Amino acid sequence: MSFKFPERAPAGASGNAGLASVVEAAPVGVLVVAADGRMLYVNSALENMFGYSKAQLLGQAVEMLLPADIRERHLDFRQLFFSHPTPRTMGSGRELFAQHADGRQFPIEIGLGSMPHEDEICAVAFVSDITPRRRLEHRFAKVVASLPIGLLMAGADGKISMTNQALDALFGYSPGELTGQPVEVLLPQRVRQGHPALRAAFAKAPEVRAMGSGRDLLAQHKNGSEFPVEVGLTPLETEGERLVLAAITDISLRKKFEETLQQANAQLEEFTYVASHDLRSPLRGIADLISWIREDLDPSQLSADIERNFVRAEERIARAERMIEDLLEYARAGRQDERVEEVDPGLLVRETLELLDIPRAFKWKWKSRPGRFPPRARRCRWRSAICCPTPASITAAARA
């Protein structure tokens, strides 16, 4: 049974007429072409897509919808299809362009099929204008190309399908040189053999994550040199195909900084231990001398001022020893658990005042502001400063 192409199907039509009504309302362009290339039917979507009316298209060669530079070649493609009229995608693997009535060209996708009509086989083409999608793809490509980190996209087989300029430059390849190559070409030779198994494990449970978490990763430059990298993996699925987008960052500079910092910390710790030993000895000697002097003095000679000076000297020795302990603790920072201590600002101020030669007329007091600070962290009158003053700030306040 052959299919008729009525201009318009009546409401409630059935059979061929009903099918024609459905085709006419389809959101994609539908085109029926005879073996000699004549257009036998076009729907409204195709009229709107190309800017022609049905009267202008019916009976004309289908090549009028193509750019002038490919019309001759299309004759061969048409004959090839009619020799084996099987459903397929036209132009698979390459971009297809059509020509509008105003002369401009636009990208399209075409699905081909066949159908009988008046004792002959006709081709049925389903045409989609993919200009909006191409525009988004081009914008995405521009964004990817301008990113300062290396990006590559690979399929389930591990073959690289896309790289950006940053990745090409990072590994020393020219643009497009990595396309089609396995991702293992970017790895050191000694780890390439085991990488396919890791790829397979990721494919079974794809998720956004950092690659090689907890261990150092190395990549291989085209010249054979190796460098440390960080890799972020993102699974994607486009048109039924599973892809992986990898973001690769060269962390060589950061590693150098980390090594330099580790060396500086080791030197600081060594210096601190040596300095603490050299400082403790004279402090202990001074403490012993003060103790001996105090023992040698007759109790009747220990006036209140002398006793107060002995106490102040002992307190300053103890404070100096605490400073040495703090210095050692600072050198060990990062290698011990953090802890939170309650600080008495008043005690800090009193200890600081004892280190300075403050005039007797100088006085200070707290000015409490409830709700602003914890009970043991009050705000004082010294220029609204939190009461953790330095000797310089107290001296300035004393002179004010």
Tab-separated table of C-alpha atoms in Angstrom:
chain	number	residue	atom	x	y	z
A	1	MET	CA	0.000	0.000	0.000
A	2	SER	CA	1.382	3.388	-1.003
A	3	PHE	CA	1.265	6.536	1.114
A	4	LYS	CA	-0.503	9.660	-0.197
A	5	PHE	CA	0.639	13.185	0.628
A	6	PRO	CA	-2.498	15.338	1.082
A	7	GLU	CA	-1.973	19.050	1.638
A	8	ARG	CA	-4.139	18.934	4.706
A	9	ALA	CA	-5.783	16.052	6.526
A	10	PRO	CA	-9.370	16.494	7.704
A	11	ALA	CA	-10.161	16.478	11.435
A	12	GLY	CA	-10.795	12.996	12.752
A	13	ALA	CA	-9.103	11.389	9.726
A	14	SER	CA	-7.815	7.848	10.010
A	15	GLY	CA	-5.350	5.672	8.128
A	16	ASN	CA	-2.957	7.421	5.775
A	17	ALA	CA	-4.710	10.764	6.177
A	18	GLY	CA	-4.399	10.555	9.960
A	19	LEU	CA	-0.703	9.734	9.698
A	20	ALA	CA	-0.222	12.680	7.348
A	21	SER	CA	-1.833	14.901	9.965
A	22	VAL	CA	0.653	13.716	12.541
A	23	VAL	CA	3.586	14.265	10.191
A	24	GLU	CA	2.333	17.751	9.341
A	25	ALA	CA	2.285	18.710	13.036
A	26	ALA	CA	5.715	17.201	13.801
A	27	PRO	CA	8.248	19.649	15.373
A	28	VAL	CA	11.014	18.465	13.021
A	29	GLY	CA	11.214	18.965	9.284
A	30	VAL	CA	9.925	16.000	7.274
A	31	LEU	CA	10.883	15.651	3.614
A	32	VAL	CA	9.988	12.883	1.119
A	33	VAL	CA	12.284	12.595	-1.913
A	34	ALA	CA	11.901	10.435	-5.023
A	35	ALA	CA	14.797	8.435	-6.498
A	36	ASP	CA	15.394	11.166	-9.073
A	37	GLY	CA	15.789	13.770	-6.320
A	38	ARG	CA	12.373	15.458	-6.663
A	39	MET	CA	10.752	16.601	-3.429
A	40	LEU	CA	7.308	14.976	-3.149
A	41	TYR	CA	6.298	16.175	0.304
A	42	VAL	CA	7.424	18.708	2.930
A	43	ASN	CA	5.728	19.531	6.222
A	44	SER	CA	5.200	22.947	7.802
A	45	ALA	CA	8.225	22.641	10.096
A	46	LEU	CA	10.516	22.207	7.082
A	47	GLU	CA	8.913	25.187	5.312
A	48	ASN	CA	9.602	27.379	8.340
A	49	MET	CA	13.122	25.993	8.729
A	50	PHE	CA	14.210	26.809	5.163
A	51	GLY	CA	12.031	29.863	4.459
A	52	TYR	CA	10.296	28.365	1.404
A	53	SER	CA	6.644	27.619	0.753
A	54	LYS	CA	5.430	24.163	-0.262
A	55	ALA	CA	4.717	25.453	-3.766
A	56	GLN	CA	8.352	26.550	-4.109
A	57	LEU	CA	9.705	23.185	-2.949
A	58	LEU	CA	7.456	20.428	-4.337
A	59	GLY	CA	8.766	18.985	-7.594
A	60	GLN	CA	12.178	20.681	-7.182
A	61	ALA	CA	15.500	18.866	-6.718
A	62	VAL	CA	16.412	18.337	-3.062
A	63	GLU	CA	19.886	19.772	-3.778
A	64	MET	CA	18.384	23.273	-3.756
A	65	LEU	CA	18.357	22.989	0.072
A	66	LEU	CA	22.110	22.374	0.203
A	67	PRO	CA	25.082	24.754	-0.023
A	68	ALA	CA	26.194	25.233	-3.618
A	69	ASP	CA	29.658	23.727	-3.050
A	70	ILE	CA	28.321	20.267	-2.115
A	71	ARG	CA	25.363	19.902	-4.494
A	72	GLU	CA	27.281	17.855	-7.071
A	73	ARG	CA	28.688	15.495	-4.464
A	74	HIS	CA	25.226	14.990	-3.020
A	75	LEU	CA	24.101	13.344	-6.253
A	76	ASP	CA	26.494	10.478	-5.558
A	77	PHE	CA	25.333	10.221	-1.938
A	78	ARG	CA	21.695	10.092	-3.082
A	79	GLN	CA	22.356	7.301	-5.574
A	80	LEU	CA	24.284	5.392	-2.918
A	81	PHE	CA	21.363	5.567	-0.492
A	82	PHE	CA	18.776	4.398	-3.057
A	83	SER	CA	20.988	1.451	-3.932
A	84	HIS	CA	20.678	0.316	-0.285
A	85	PRO	CA	17.748	2.245	1.281
A	86	THR	CA	18.262	1.366	4.951
A	87	PRO	CA	17.420	3.631	7.920
A	88	ARG	CA	20.466	5.518	9.160
A	89	THR	CA	21.831	8.875	10.199
A	90	MET	CA	23.018	10.973	7.295
A	91	GLY	CA	26.571	12.325	7.406
A	92	SER	CA	27.523	10.355	10.500
A	93	GLY	CA	30.796	11.640	11.917
A	94	ARG	CA	30.806	14.988	10.103
A	95	GLU	CA	28.976	18.303	10.279
A	96	LEU	CA	26.103	18.857	7.853
A	97	PHE	CA	24.923	22.256	6.653
A	98	ALA	CA	21.789	23.345	4.806
A	99	GLN	CA	21.083	26.580	2.939
A	100	HIS	CA	18.198	28.873	3.824
A	101	ALA	CA	16.142	30.711	1.199
A	102	ASP	CA	17.997	33.929	2.120
A	103	GLY	CA	21.354	32.287	1.334
A	104	ARG	CA	22.651	31.769	4.863
A	105	GLN	CA	23.849	28.345	5.943
A	106	PHE	CA	22.935	26.586	9.197
A	107	PRO	CA	23.900	23.242	10.815
A	108	ILE	CA	21.456	20.342	10.647
A	109	GLU	CA	21.040	16.716	11.638
A	110	ILE	CA	19.263	14.292	9.270
A	111	GLY	CA	17.780	10.883	9.921
A	112	LEU	CA	17.056	8.849	6.759
A	113	GLY	CA	14.428	6.199	6.126
A	114	SER	CA	12.531	4.767	3.154
A	115	MET	CA	8.902	4.182	2.171
A	116	PRO	CA	6.948	2.947	-0.879
A	117	HIS	CA	5.078	5.465	-3.013
A	118	GLU	CA	3.321	4.715	-6.328
A	119	ASP	CA	5.378	1.625	-7.098
A	120	GLU	CA	8.711	3.221	-6.215
A	121	ILE	CA	10.867	3.585	-3.105
A	122	CYS	CA	11.181	7.100	-1.724
A	123	ALA	CA	13.570	8.494	0.862
A	124	VAL	CA	12.142	10.077	4.024
A	125	ALA	CA	14.386	12.635	5.724
A	126	PHE	CA	13.808	13.980	9.246
A	127	VAL	CA	15.658	17.294	9.440
A	128	SER	CA	16.544	19.178	12.662
A	129	ASP	CA	18.040	22.646	12.872
A	130	ILE	CA	20.778	22.340	15.517
A	131	THR	CA	21.898	25.983	15.441
A	132	PRO	CA	21.016	26.602	19.138
A	133	ARG	CA	22.888	23.463	20.200
A	134	ARG	CA	25.923	24.334	18.096
A	135	ARG	CA	25.902	27.833	19.588
A	136	LEU	CA	25.960	26.387	23.108
A	137	GLU	CA	28.702	23.933	22.130
A	138	HIS	CA	30.837	26.739	20.720
A	139	ARG	CA	30.355	28.790	23.872
A	140	PHE	CA	31.278	25.802	25.987
A	141	ALA	CA	34.349	25.195	23.824
A	142	LYS	CA	35.447	28.810	24.284
A	143	VAL	CA	35.026	28.576	28.051
A	144	VAL	CA	36.971	25.300	28.187
A	145	ALA	CA	39.731	26.685	25.964
A	146	SER	CA	40.166	29.782	28.147
A	147	LEU	CA	40.330	27.957	31.496
A	148	PRO	CA	43.789	28.106	33.134
A	149	ILE	CA	43.677	24.430	34.182
A	150	GLY	CA	44.139	21.440	31.913
A	151	LEU	CA	40.964	19.661	30.818
A	152	LEU	CA	40.556	16.464	28.873
A	153	MET	CA	37.572	14.307	27.999
A	154	ALA	CA	37.844	10.570	27.491
A	155	GLY	CA	35.412	7.797	26.639
A	156	ALA	CA	34.819	4.476	28.371
A	157	ASP	CA	37.607	2.975	26.254
A	158	GLY	CA	40.108	5.455	27.670
A	159	LYS	CA	40.601	7.267	24.344
A	160	ILE	CA	40.980	11.049	24.593
A	161	SER	CA	38.261	12.875	22.667
A	162	MET	CA	38.994	16.478	23.686
A	163	THR	CA	41.734	18.566	25.299
A	164	ASN	CA	41.999	22.289	25.921
A	165	GLN	CA	44.964	24.561	25.243
A	166	ALA	CA	46.075	24.567	28.884
A	167	LEU	CA	46.385	20.768	28.937
A	168	ASP	CA	48.224	20.646	25.609
A	169	ALA	CA	50.707	23.215	26.887
A	170	LEU	CA	51.002	21.460	30.261
A	171	PHE	CA	52.072	18.177	28.643
A	172	GLY	CA	53.951	19.684	25.703
A	173	TYR	CA	51.672	18.512	22.893
A	174	SER	CA	50.385	20.513	19.951
A	175	PRO	CA	46.618	21.206	19.702
A	176	GLY	CA	44.711	18.061	18.706
A	177	GLU	CA	47.759	15.789	18.943
A	178	LEU	CA	46.342	13.889	21.925
A	179	THR	CA	42.916	13.287	20.380
A	180	GLY	CA	42.349	9.563	19.859
A	181	GLN	CA	45.273	8.515	22.058
A	182	PRO	CA	44.779	6.543	25.305
A	183	VAL	CA	44.962	8.574	28.525
A	184	GLU	CA	47.805	6.297	29.652
A	185	VAL	CA	50.152	8.233	27.345
A	186	LEU	CA	50.057	10.997	29.984
A	187	LEU	CA	51.222	8.672	32.771
A	188	PRO	CA	54.716	7.474	33.711
A	189	GLN	CA	55.596	4.224	31.958
A	190	ARG	CA	55.793	2.242	35.200
A	191	VAL	CA	52.120	2.841	36.117
A	192	ARG	CA	50.475	2.568	32.694
A	193	GLN	CA	49.844	-1.159	32.876
A	194	GLY	CA	47.698	-0.911	36.003
A	195	HIS	CA	45.705	2.150	34.976
A	196	PRO	CA	43.035	0.394	32.832
A	197	ALA	CA	41.883	-1.504	35.939
A	198	LEU	CA	41.493	1.791	37.792
A	199	ARG	CA	39.501	3.202	34.874
A	200	ALA	CA	37.214	0.169	34.933
A	201	ALA	CA	36.649	0.559	38.691
A	202	PHE	CA	35.693	4.212	38.206
A	203	ALA	CA	33.310	3.299	35.374
A	204	LYS	CA	31.460	0.888	37.692
A	205	ALA	CA	30.881	3.599	40.320
A	206	PRO	CA	31.299	6.971	38.613
A	207	GLU	CA	31.209	10.008	40.900
A	208	VAL	CA	32.679	13.475	41.124
A	209	ARG	CA	35.881	13.079	43.115
A	210	ALA	CA	39.606	13.687	43.268
A	211	MET	CA	41.718	11.022	41.596
A	212	GLY	CA	44.256	9.180	43.740
A	213	SER	CA	43.037	10.672	47.017
A	214	GLY	CA	45.624	10.178	49.756
A	215	ARG	CA	48.613	9.612	47.509
A	216	ASP	CA	50.880	11.658	45.265
A	217	LEU	CA	50.098	11.531	41.536
A	218	LEU	CA	52.701	11.965	38.810
A	219	ALA	CA	52.167	12.792	35.139
A	220	GLN	CA	54.587	12.481	32.233
A	221	HIS	CA	55.470	15.291	29.860
A	222	LYS	CA	55.944	14.576	26.167
A	223	ASN	CA	59.708	14.918	26.690
A	224	GLY	CA	59.621	12.143	29.306
A	225	SER	CA	59.971	14.305	32.417
A	226	GLU	CA	57.594	13.715	35.332
A	227	PHE	CA	55.776	16.281	37.463
A	228	PRO	CA	53.244	16.131	40.342
A	229	VAL	CA	49.586	16.773	39.532
A	230	GLU	CA	46.141	16.941	41.066
A	231	VAL	CA	43.302	15.364	39.082
A	232	GLY	CA	39.564	15.913	39.512
A	233	LEU	CA	37.183	13.492	37.784
A	234	THR	CA	33.622	14.243	36.656
A	235	PRO	CA	31.458	11.595	34.929
A	236	LEU	CA	29.321	12.802	32.012
A	237	GLU	CA	26.732	11.165	29.805
A	238	THR	CA	25.953	12.598	26.369
A	239	GLU	CA	23.751	10.948	23.750
A	240	GLY	CA	23.965	7.618	25.546
A	241	GLU	CA	27.767	7.687	25.722
A	242	ARG	CA	29.557	7.757	29.056
A	243	LEU	CA	32.466	10.168	29.222
A	244	VAL	CA	34.858	11.346	31.899
A	245	LEU	CA	36.016	14.942	32.226
A	246	ALA	CA	39.375	15.243	33.985
A	247	ALA	CA	40.695	18.539	35.361
A	248	ILE	CA	44.486	18.382	35.769
A	249	THR	CA	46.601	20.893	37.689
A	250	ASP	CA	50.387	21.031	37.865
A	251	ILE	CA	51.324	21.361	41.562
A	252	SER	CA	55.110	21.416	41.119
A	253	LEU	CA	55.410	24.926	42.529
A	254	ARG	CA	53.238	24.112	45.521
A	255	LYS	CA	55.300	21.002	46.243
A	256	LYS	CA	58.474	23.092	46.183
A	257	PHE	CA	56.930	25.555	48.632
A	258	GLU	CA	55.858	22.693	50.897
A	259	GLU	CA	59.368	21.230	50.883
A	260	THR	CA	60.869	24.651	51.604
A	261	LEU	CA	58.429	25.160	54.463
A	262	GLN	CA	59.200	21.734	55.909
A	263	GLN	CA	62.911	22.497	55.810
A	264	ALA	CA	62.329	25.886	57.458
A	265	ASN	CA	60.215	24.269	60.182
A	266	ALA	CA	62.887	21.648	60.800
A	267	GLN	CA	65.552	24.352	61.077
A	268	LEU	CA	63.326	26.406	63.390
A	269	GLU	CA	62.727	23.412	65.629
A	270	GLU	CA	66.431	22.627	65.767
A	271	PHE	CA	67.266	26.245	66.572
A	272	THR	CA	64.555	26.360	69.247
A	273	TYR	CA	65.860	23.303	71.062
A	274	VAL	CA	69.406	24.650	71.008
A	275	ALA	CA	68.315	28.123	72.104
A	276	SER	CA	66.108	26.763	74.885
A	277	HIS	CA	68.996	24.714	76.252
A	278	ASP	CA	71.354	27.702	76.127
A	279	LEU	CA	68.777	29.933	77.844
A	280	ARG	CA	67.695	27.520	80.558
A	281	SER	CA	71.196	27.108	81.924
A	282	PRO	CA	71.832	30.787	82.805
A	283	LEU	CA	68.268	31.149	84.112
A	284	ARG	CA	68.770	28.211	86.440
A	285	GLY	CA	72.075	29.748	87.529
A	286	ILE	CA	70.422	33.095	88.270
A	287	ALA	CA	67.637	31.359	90.197
A	288	ASP	CA	70.205	29.450	92.268
A	289	LEU	CA	72.183	32.636	93.007
A	290	ILE	CA	69.055	34.447	94.195
A	291	SER	CA	68.133	31.479	96.371
A	292	TRP	CA	71.630	31.402	97.921
A	293	ILE	CA	71.639	35.170	98.532
A	294	ARG	CA	68.252	34.898	100.201
A	295	GLU	CA	69.513	32.070	102.423
A	296	ASP	CA	72.697	33.974	103.361
A	297	LEU	CA	70.804	37.092	104.476
A	298	ASP	CA	69.742	37.344	108.076
A	299	PRO	CA	65.941	37.404	108.396
A	300	SER	CA	66.205	40.713	110.163
A	301	GLN	CA	67.785	42.210	107.062
A	302	LEU	CA	64.854	41.165	104.790
A	303	SER	CA	62.801	44.303	104.660
A	304	ALA	CA	59.449	44.393	102.824
A	305	ASP	CA	61.069	46.027	99.771
A	306	ILE	CA	63.864	43.449	99.643
A	307	GLU	CA	61.384	40.587	100.014
A	308	ARG	CA	59.220	42.067	97.231
A	309	ASN	CA	62.257	42.355	94.928
A	310	PHE	CA	63.183	38.716	95.580
A	311	VAL	CA	59.629	37.671	94.675
A	312	ARG	CA	59.638	39.813	91.534
A	313	ALA	CA	62.983	38.323	90.437
A	314	GLU	CA	61.677	34.782	90.955
A	315	GLU	CA	58.483	35.593	89.034
A	316	ARG	CA	60.454	37.014	86.121
A	317	ILE	CA	62.669	33.926	86.023
A	318	ALA	CA	59.547	31.756	85.990
A	319	ARG	CA	58.040	33.916	83.229
A	320	ALA	CA	61.215	33.613	81.166
A	321	GLU	CA	61.048	29.817	81.552
A	322	ARG	CA	57.429	29.871	80.386
A	323	MET	CA	58.487	31.912	77.363
A	324	ILE	CA	61.017	29.200	76.514
A	325	GLU	CA	58.270	26.577	76.828
A	326	ASP	CA	56.035	28.660	74.561
A	327	LEU	CA	58.843	28.921	72.035
A	328	LEU	CA	59.216	25.144	72.020
A	329	GLU	CA	55.465	24.734	71.653
A	330	TYR	CA	55.450	27.158	68.724
A	331	ALA	CA	58.187	25.147	67.022
A	332	ARG	CA	56.038	22.026	67.424
A	333	ALA	CA	52.942	23.717	65.978
A	334	GLY	CA	51.171	21.563	63.414
A	335	ARG	CA	52.437	18.341	64.977
A	336	GLN	CA	50.197	18.330	68.022
A	337	ASP	CA	46.516	18.577	68.761
A	338	GLU	CA	44.946	22.011	69.057
A	339	ARG	CA	43.698	23.099	72.445
A	340	VAL	CA	41.688	26.029	73.727
A	341	GLU	CA	42.744	27.787	76.917
A	342	GLU	CA	40.900	30.360	78.991
A	343	VAL	CA	42.915	33.563	79.335
A	344	ASP	CA	42.610	36.053	82.182
A	345	PRO	CA	43.263	39.485	80.611
A	346	GLY	CA	43.743	41.034	84.027
A	347	LEU	CA	46.582	38.651	84.807
A	348	LEU	CA	48.194	39.422	81.449
A	349	VAL	CA	48.031	43.150	82.178
A	350	ARG	CA	49.482	42.767	85.655
A	351	GLU	CA	52.337	40.631	84.377
A	352	THR	CA	53.034	43.183	81.648
A	353	LEU	CA	52.976	46.084	84.139
A	354	GLU	CA	55.554	44.323	86.255
A	355	LEU	CA	57.949	44.315	83.286
A	356	LEU	CA	57.724	48.105	82.891
A	357	ASP	CA	58.832	51.070	84.891
A	358	ILE	CA	55.368	52.531	85.452
A	359	PRO	CA	55.015	55.722	87.517
A	360	ARG	CA	53.286	55.140	90.859
A	361	ALA	CA	50.634	57.691	89.949
A	362	PHE	CA	49.485	55.601	87.020
A	363	LYS	CA	46.240	53.688	87.696
A	364	TRP	CA	43.984	51.502	85.608
A	365	LYS	CA	40.630	49.801	85.987
A	366	TRP	CA	38.195	47.675	83.960
A	367	LYS	CA	35.209	49.118	82.158
A	368	SER	CA	32.832	46.205	81.740
A	369	ARG	CA	30.402	45.996	78.845
A	370	PRO	CA	28.051	43.052	79.500
A	371	GLY	CA	27.293	40.917	76.488
A	372	ARG	CA	30.261	42.160	74.443
A	373	PHE	CA	32.960	39.831	75.810
A	374	PRO	CA	33.176	36.661	77.911
A	375	PRO	CA	33.456	37.199	81.719
A	376	ARG	CA	37.218	36.689	81.624
A	377	ALA	CA	37.848	38.931	78.610
A	378	ARG	CA	36.830	42.482	79.555
A	379	ARG	CA	37.394	45.713	77.669
A	380	CYS	CA	39.543	48.246	79.467
A	381	ARG	CA	39.738	52.034	79.199
A	382	TRP	CA	43.002	52.045	77.273
A	383	ARG	CA	41.776	53.410	73.975
A	384	SER	CA	39.083	50.703	73.734
A	385	ALA	CA	41.737	48.010	73.203
A	386	ILE	CA	41.124	44.423	74.120
A	387	CYS	CA	43.045	43.687	77.295
A	388	CYS	CA	45.801	41.655	75.770
A	389	PRO	CA	48.195	44.641	75.580
A	390	THR	CA	51.825	44.689	74.664
A	391	PRO	CA	54.355	46.640	76.734
A	392	ALA	CA	54.445	49.278	73.987
A	393	SER	CA	50.685	49.813	74.136
A	394	ILE	CA	50.689	50.090	77.913
A	395	THR	CA	53.558	52.576	77.812
A	396	ALA	CA	51.620	54.666	75.329
A	397	ALA	CA	48.541	54.555	77.556
A	398	ALA	CA	50.602	55.511	80.617
A	399	ARG	CA	51.946	58.603	78.844
A	400	ALA	CA	48.496	59.677	77.583
